[in-house]
């Protein structure tokens, strides 16, 4: 595990966006894994700037997103589909047919089956970006998630609901369940980069790097992967030895 501490969010964004750019340059039809939440937004902004400046070609890139709320349509402003369109996909020439985000409406069992099938046939993901929850969740793999878990519906913990209520008008509007890529599916990625900013993430980053591997802190499962880069600011890295 490589740990990189940067001074500013902008430096994190430049570093991580370069990882994606290098990956696309190396392989035009790269399979890229994307995440939502506030942490990766500045990286996506850098990727958009790069696209505008260099006309980098995303047309062959295949994308997979980690998760989606159950019950929200793609047109719902709080859905992760909408988030990805707004913050990245609508600003670059990614091919709509190459975008894979689990759908949280309709027949969830079927949606999950299709998503895992696509991941199996198009994967492995070459480069996956992750954020991290205050409770150490990755994607929506909440504490208690198994290392062998696949994509599934998961109950969100109360503190995840609390943490994510800032995006909704009311805490009662936050969905209680989500579809998440499983830990085992995430660990199949060839390379993983996890980004975190701010003091609220310091404990989770400490556990991720120094904690005992256990389902109590799902992020610790990343210790078992051969190629993980953690890019944090000083506040998020403040408890590291
Ligand atoms: C959500 C997402 C995670 C994300 C986490 C942290 O729960 N499902 O993928 O890592 O939030 O979000 P933020 O970056 O906004 O702190």
mmCIF file of C-alpha atoms and ligand atoms in Angstrom:
data_model
loop_
_atom_site.group_PDB
_atom_site.id
_atom_site.type_symbol
_atom_site.label_atom_id
_atom_site.label_comp_id
_atom_site.label_asym_id
_atom_site.label_seq_id
_atom_site.Cartn_x
_atom_site.Cartn_y
_atom_site.Cartn_z
ATOM 1 C CA UNK A 1 0.000 0.000 0.000
ATOM 2 C CA UNK A 2 1.383 3.359 -1.018
ATOM 3 C CA UNK A 3 0.412 6.420 1.040
ATOM 4 C CA UNK A 4 0.650 9.881 -0.439
ATOM 5 C CA UNK A 5 -0.082 12.949 1.657
ATOM 6 C CA UNK A 6 -0.853 16.158 -0.236
ATOM 7 C CA UNK A 7 -1.252 19.678 1.102
ATOM 8 C CA UNK A 8 -4.391 20.684 -0.773
ATOM 9 C CA UNK A 9 -7.442 19.159 -2.390
ATOM 10 C CA UNK A 10 -6.218 20.581 -5.703
ATOM 11 C CA UNK A 11 -2.940 18.651 -5.382
ATOM 12 C CA UNK A 12 -4.886 15.461 -4.645
ATOM 13 C CA UNK A 13 -7.065 16.090 -7.704
ATOM 14 C CA UNK A 14 -4.081 16.691 -9.977
ATOM 15 C CA UNK A 15 -2.300 13.569 -8.772
ATOM 16 C CA UNK A 16 -5.308 11.258 -9.048
ATOM 17 C CA UNK A 17 -6.562 12.657 -12.368
ATOM 18 C CA UNK A 18 -3.098 12.014 -13.785
ATOM 19 C CA UNK A 19 -3.409 8.371 -12.798
ATOM 20 C CA UNK A 20 -6.602 8.178 -14.880
ATOM 21 C CA UNK A 21 -5.090 10.092 -17.792
ATOM 22 C CA UNK A 22 -2.039 7.812 -17.851
ATOM 23 C CA UNK A 23 -4.314 4.782 -17.779
ATOM 24 C CA UNK A 24 -6.326 6.034 -20.789
ATOM 25 C CA UNK A 25 -3.111 6.893 -22.650
ATOM 26 C CA UNK A 26 -1.814 3.393 -22.016
ATOM 27 C CA UNK A 27 -5.044 1.683 -23.065
ATOM 28 C CA UNK A 28 -7.776 3.547 -24.955
ATOM 29 C CA UNK A 29 -10.439 1.034 -23.949
ATOM 30 C CA UNK A 30 -9.530 1.020 -20.260
ATOM 31 C CA UNK A 31 -12.122 -0.113 -17.759
ATOM 32 C CA UNK A 32 -12.373 2.658 -15.175
ATOM 33 C CA UNK A 33 -14.157 2.445 -11.841
ATOM 34 C CA UNK A 34 -15.804 5.593 -10.525
ATOM 35 C CA UNK A 35 -17.180 6.638 -7.157
ATOM 36 C CA UNK A 36 -19.556 9.294 -5.896
ATOM 37 C CA UNK A 37 -19.489 11.448 -2.767
ATOM 38 C CA UNK A 38 -17.730 14.773 -2.395
ATOM 39 C CA UNK A 39 -14.163 13.383 -2.263
ATOM 40 C CA UNK A 40 -13.678 12.561 -5.972
ATOM 41 C CA UNK A 41 -15.412 15.683 -7.371
ATOM 42 C CA UNK A 42 -12.230 17.772 -7.681
ATOM 43 C CA UNK A 43 -10.519 14.879 -9.491
ATOM 44 C CA UNK A 44 -13.435 14.763 -11.944
ATOM 45 C CA UNK A 45 -13.106 18.525 -12.456
ATOM 46 C CA UNK A 46 -9.458 18.013 -13.390
ATOM 47 C CA UNK A 47 -10.420 15.282 -15.842
ATOM 48 C CA UNK A 48 -12.942 17.638 -17.446
ATOM 49 C CA UNK A 49 -10.298 20.389 -17.708
ATOM 50 C CA UNK A 50 -7.904 17.916 -19.288
ATOM 51 C CA UNK A 51 -10.587 16.857 -21.779
ATOM 52 C CA UNK A 52 -11.311 20.461 -22.741
ATOM 53 C CA UNK A 53 -7.611 21.245 -23.101
ATOM 54 C CA UNK A 54 -6.329 18.113 -24.797
ATOM 55 C CA UNK A 55 -9.404 16.562 -26.384
ATOM 56 C CA UNK A 56 -8.467 13.288 -24.746
ATOM 57 C CA UNK A 57 -10.567 10.522 -26.255
ATOM 58 C CA UNK A 58 -12.898 8.772 -23.822
ATOM 59 C CA UNK A 59 -15.005 7.144 -26.550
ATOM 60 C CA UNK A 60 -13.655 3.647 -25.978
ATOM 61 C CA UNK A 61 -13.420 3.861 -22.192
ATOM 62 C CA UNK A 62 -15.706 1.526 -20.247
ATOM 63 C CA UNK A 63 -16.946 2.736 -16.871
ATOM 64 C CA UNK A 64 -18.340 1.039 -13.792
ATOM 65 C CA UNK A 65 -19.769 2.866 -10.806
ATOM 66 C CA UNK A 66 -19.708 1.404 -7.348
ATOM 67 C CA UNK A 67 -23.184 1.973 -6.051
ATOM 68 C CA UNK A 68 -26.651 3.473 -6.308
ATOM 69 C CA UNK A 69 -29.482 4.270 -3.919
ATOM 70 C CA UNK A 70 -32.472 1.951 -4.053
ATOM 71 C CA UNK A 71 -35.642 3.670 -5.250
ATOM 72 C CA UNK A 72 -34.127 6.695 -6.995
ATOM 73 C CA UNK A 73 -34.663 7.110 -10.729
ATOM 74 C CA UNK A 74 -31.778 8.174 -12.963
ATOM 75 C CA UNK A 75 -33.458 11.565 -13.297
ATOM 76 C CA UNK A 76 -33.532 12.090 -9.525
ATOM 77 C CA UNK A 77 -30.937 14.719 -8.641
ATOM 78 C CA UNK A 78 -29.787 12.629 -5.670
ATOM 79 C CA UNK A 79 -29.236 9.469 -7.679
ATOM 80 C CA UNK A 80 -25.641 8.486 -8.322
ATOM 81 C CA UNK A 81 -26.477 8.182 -12.027
ATOM 82 C CA UNK A 82 -27.425 11.866 -12.027
ATOM 83 C CA UNK A 83 -24.308 12.704 -9.990
ATOM 84 C CA UNK A 84 -22.026 11.053 -12.532
ATOM 85 C CA UNK A 85 -23.734 12.754 -15.476
ATOM 86 C CA UNK A 86 -23.480 16.133 -13.780
ATOM 87 C CA UNK A 87 -19.951 15.835 -12.452
ATOM 88 C CA UNK A 88 -18.217 13.960 -15.258
ATOM 89 C CA UNK A 89 -19.965 11.972 -17.965
ATOM 90 C CA UNK A 90 -21.930 14.794 -19.644
ATOM 91 C CA UNK A 91 -18.706 16.835 -19.926
ATOM 92 C CA UNK A 92 -16.540 14.261 -21.754
ATOM 93 C CA UNK A 93 -17.060 12.100 -24.846
ATOM 94 C CA UNK A 94 -17.692 8.871 -22.963
ATOM 95 C CA UNK A 95 -19.996 6.548 -24.874
ATOM 96 C CA UNK A 96 -23.338 6.180 -23.054
ATOM 97 C CA UNK A 97 -23.446 2.472 -23.900
ATOM 98 C CA UNK A 98 -20.153 1.986 -22.039
ATOM 99 C CA UNK A 99 -21.467 3.361 -18.724
ATOM 100 C CA UNK A 100 -22.436 0.814 -16.057
ATOM 101 C CA UNK A 101 -24.174 1.983 -12.900
ATOM 102 C CA UNK A 102 -26.326 -0.454 -10.946
ATOM 103 C CA UNK A 103 -29.978 0.525 -11.228
ATOM 104 C CA UNK A 104 -31.876 0.964 -7.980
ATOM 105 C CA UNK A 105 -35.325 0.729 -9.538
ATOM 106 C CA UNK A 106 -37.311 -2.157 -11.026
ATOM 107 C CA UNK A 107 -36.223 -5.736 -10.500
ATOM 108 C CA UNK A 108 -33.205 -5.367 -8.217
ATOM 109 C CA UNK A 109 -32.237 -9.043 -8.358
ATOM 110 C CA UNK A 110 -32.095 -8.877 -12.153
ATOM 111 C CA UNK A 111 -30.279 -5.525 -12.116
ATOM 112 C CA UNK A 112 -27.628 -6.907 -9.784
ATOM 113 C CA UNK A 113 -27.247 -10.085 -11.823
ATOM 114 C CA UNK A 114 -26.778 -8.062 -15.031
ATOM 115 C CA UNK A 115 -24.316 -5.709 -13.385
ATOM 116 C CA UNK A 116 -22.137 -8.552 -12.022
ATOM 117 C CA UNK A 117 -22.286 -10.285 -15.419
ATOM 118 C CA UNK A 118 -21.101 -7.134 -17.190
ATOM 119 C CA UNK A 119 -18.365 -6.652 -14.616
ATOM 120 C CA UNK A 120 -17.236 -10.229 -15.164
ATOM 121 C CA UNK A 121 -17.216 -10.025 -18.939
ATOM 122 C CA UNK A 122 -15.791 -6.513 -19.370
ATOM 123 C CA UNK A 123 -13.542 -6.437 -16.288
ATOM 124 C CA UNK A 124 -11.305 -6.504 -14.481
ATOM 125 C CA UNK A 125 -11.382 -2.794 -13.774
ATOM 126 C CA UNK A 126 -7.990 -1.312 -14.639
ATOM 127 C CA UNK A 127 -8.209 1.585 -12.197
ATOM 128 C CA UNK A 128 -10.830 2.069 -9.488
ATOM 129 C CA UNK A 129 -11.230 5.271 -7.474
ATOM 130 C CA UNK A 130 -12.721 4.970 -3.984
ATOM 131 C CA UNK A 131 -13.809 7.391 -1.299
ATOM 132 C CA UNK A 132 -14.259 6.236 2.275
ATOM 133 C CA UNK A 133 -17.064 6.611 4.787
ATOM 134 C CA UNK A 134 -16.410 7.954 8.292
ATOM 135 C CA UNK A 135 -17.235 4.413 9.496
ATOM 136 C CA UNK A 136 -14.719 2.885 7.077
ATOM 137 C CA UNK A 137 -17.197 1.819 4.408
ATOM 138 C CA UNK A 138 -15.994 1.560 0.825
ATOM 139 C CA UNK A 139 -18.689 1.969 -1.809
ATOM 140 C CA UNK A 140 -21.670 1.144 0.446
ATOM 141 C CA UNK A 141 -20.034 -1.886 2.062
ATOM 142 C CA UNK A 142 -20.986 -1.062 5.606
ATOM 143 C CA UNK A 143 -19.321 -2.550 8.719
ATOM 144 C CA UNK A 144 -20.107 -6.274 8.833
ATOM 145 C CA UNK A 145 -19.574 -6.675 5.071
ATOM 146 C CA UNK A 146 -17.726 -9.834 4.149
ATOM 147 C CA UNK A 147 -14.484 -9.913 2.156
ATOM 148 C CA UNK A 148 -16.145 -12.359 -0.239
ATOM 149 C CA UNK A 149 -19.230 -10.173 -0.788
ATOM 150 C CA UNK A 150 -20.495 -9.485 -4.303
ATOM 151 C CA UNK A 151 -22.841 -6.784 -5.579
ATOM 152 C CA UNK A 152 -25.968 -6.747 -3.430
ATOM 153 C CA UNK A 153 -28.612 -4.656 -1.690
ATOM 154 C CA UNK A 154 -27.394 -3.319 1.647
ATOM 155 C CA UNK A 155 -29.074 -1.535 4.568
ATOM 156 C CA UNK A 156 -27.367 1.777 5.196
ATOM 157 C CA UNK A 157 -26.255 2.411 8.770
ATOM 158 C CA UNK A 158 -27.709 5.334 10.671
ATOM 159 C CA UNK A 159 -24.388 7.197 10.586
ATOM 160 C CA UNK A 160 -24.131 6.825 6.795
ATOM 161 C CA UNK A 161 -27.677 8.178 6.497
ATOM 162 C CA UNK A 162 -26.669 11.071 8.783
ATOM 163 C CA UNK A 163 -23.449 11.711 6.823
ATOM 164 C CA UNK A 164 -25.282 11.770 3.490
ATOM 165 C CA UNK A 165 -28.298 13.817 4.595
ATOM 166 C CA UNK A 166 -26.456 16.982 3.570
ATOM 167 C CA UNK A 167 -27.320 16.200 -0.043
ATOM 168 C CA UNK A 168 -31.058 15.880 0.694
ATOM 169 C CA UNK A 169 -33.713 18.358 1.875
ATOM 170 C CA UNK A 170 -34.562 16.185 4.834
ATOM 171 C CA UNK A 171 -32.936 13.211 6.611
ATOM 172 C CA UNK A 172 -36.133 11.226 5.965
ATOM 173 C CA UNK A 173 -35.539 11.578 2.224
ATOM 174 C CA UNK A 174 -32.233 9.653 2.397
ATOM 175 C CA UNK A 175 -32.864 6.128 1.067
ATOM 176 C CA UNK A 176 -32.368 3.426 3.694
ATOM 177 C CA UNK A 177 -30.967 0.898 1.258
ATOM 178 C CA UNK A 178 -28.559 0.908 -1.660
ATOM 179 C CA UNK A 179 -27.023 -1.423 -4.204
ATOM 180 C CA UNK A 180 -23.286 -1.709 -3.721
ATOM 181 C CA UNK A 181 -20.493 -3.432 -5.554
ATOM 182 C CA UNK A 182 -19.175 -6.053 -3.103
ATOM 183 C CA UNK A 183 -15.784 -6.101 -1.425
ATOM 184 C CA UNK A 184 -14.707 -9.109 -3.467
ATOM 185 C CA UNK A 185 -15.763 -7.359 -6.691
ATOM 186 C CA UNK A 186 -13.825 -4.219 -5.695
ATOM 187 C CA UNK A 187 -10.706 -6.246 -4.842
ATOM 188 C CA UNK A 188 -10.700 -7.730 -8.360
ATOM 189 C CA UNK A 189 -9.653 -4.297 -9.732
ATOM 190 C CA UNK A 190 -6.075 -4.220 -11.001
ATOM 191 C CA UNK A 191 -5.310 -0.942 -9.283
ATOM 192 C CA UNK A 192 -7.202 1.016 -6.626
ATOM 193 C CA UNK A 193 -6.770 4.639 -5.580
ATOM 194 C CA UNK A 194 -8.566 5.849 -2.459
ATOM 195 C CA UNK A 195 -8.982 9.562 -1.786
ATOM 196 C CA UNK A 196 -9.940 11.245 1.484
ATOM 197 C CA UNK A 197 -9.915 14.770 2.806
ATOM 198 C CA UNK A 198 -10.586 16.286 6.197
ATOM 199 C CA UNK A 199 -10.331 15.377 9.861
ATOM 200 C CA UNK A 200 -13.589 13.409 9.920
ATOM 201 C CA UNK A 201 -11.858 10.717 7.815
ATOM 202 C CA UNK A 202 -8.707 10.469 9.982
ATOM 203 C CA UNK A 203 -9.869 7.474 12.058
ATOM 204 C CA UNK A 204 -11.025 5.520 8.994
ATOM 205 C CA UNK A 205 -7.698 6.226 7.244
ATOM 206 C CA UNK A 206 -5.814 5.120 10.359
ATOM 207 C CA UNK A 207 -7.787 1.828 10.448
ATOM 208 C CA UNK A 208 -7.325 1.342 6.702
ATOM 209 C CA UNK A 209 -3.543 1.559 7.028
ATOM 210 C CA UNK A 210 -2.830 0.278 10.563
ATOM 211 C CA UNK A 211 -5.961 -1.564 11.717
ATOM 212 C CA UNK A 212 -6.489 -5.312 11.950
ATOM 213 C CA UNK A 213 -8.148 -6.672 8.813
ATOM 214 C CA UNK A 214 -11.767 -7.185 9.815
ATOM 215 C CA UNK A 215 -15.345 -6.638 8.672
ATOM 216 C CA UNK A 216 -15.730 -4.040 11.433
ATOM 217 C CA UNK A 217 -13.739 -1.643 9.266
ATOM 218 C CA UNK A 218 -14.425 -2.791 5.667
ATOM 219 C CA UNK A 219 -11.673 -0.458 4.396
ATOM 220 C CA UNK A 220 -9.083 -2.753 6.048
ATOM 221 C CA UNK A 221 -9.788 -5.382 3.360
ATOM 222 C CA UNK A 222 -7.824 -3.130 1.006
ATOM 223 C CA UNK A 223 -4.691 -4.230 2.918
ATOM 224 C CA UNK A 224 -5.052 -7.577 1.144
ATOM 225 C CA UNK A 225 -4.831 -6.000 -2.343
ATOM 226 C CA UNK A 226 -1.515 -5.839 -4.185
ATOM 227 C CA UNK A 227 -1.806 -2.352 -5.675
ATOM 228 C CA UNK A 228 -3.544 0.284 -3.579
ATOM 229 C CA UNK A 229 -2.607 3.960 -3.436
ATOM 230 C CA UNK A 230 -4.061 6.153 -0.689
ATOM 231 C CA UNK A 231 -4.050 9.878 -1.459
ATOM 232 C CA UNK A 232 -5.074 12.064 1.491
ATOM 233 C CA UNK A 233 -4.647 15.561 2.809
ATOM 234 C CA UNK A 234 -2.814 16.229 6.079
ATOM 235 C CA UNK A 235 -6.024 16.269 8.131
ATOM 236 C CA UNK A 236 -7.208 12.878 6.862
ATOM 237 C CA UNK A 237 -3.688 11.498 7.330
ATOM 238 C CA UNK A 238 -3.193 13.083 10.763
ATOM 239 C CA UNK A 239 -3.465 9.843 12.792
ATOM 240 C CA UNK A 240 -1.006 7.895 10.610
ATOM 241 C CA UNK A 241 2.267 6.984 12.292
HETATM 242 C C1 LIG B 1 -21.041 7.531 0.152
HETATM 243 C C2 LIG B 1 -20.577 6.689 -1.034
HETATM 244 C C3 LIG B 1 -19.147 6.260 -0.878
HETATM 245 C C4 LIG B 1 -18.288 7.440 -0.489
HETATM 246 C C5 LIG B 1 -18.740 7.999 0.832
HETATM 247 C C6 LIG B 1 -17.914 9.179 1.317
HETATM 248 O O1 LIG B 1 -21.479 6.803 1.219
HETATM 249 N N1 LIG B 1 -21.383 5.545 -1.265
HETATM 250 O O2 LIG B 1 -18.701 5.671 -2.087
HETATM 251 O O3 LIG B 1 -16.949 7.053 -0.416
HETATM 252 O O4 LIG B 1 -20.078 8.427 0.651
HETATM 253 O O5 LIG B 1 -18.427 10.371 0.804
HETATM 254 P P1 LIG B 1 -17.712 11.755 0.862
HETATM 255 O O6 LIG B 1 -16.604 11.699 -0.108
HETATM 256 O O7 LIG B 1 -18.771 12.736 0.456
HETATM 257 O O8 LIG B 1 -17.260 11.953 2.259
#
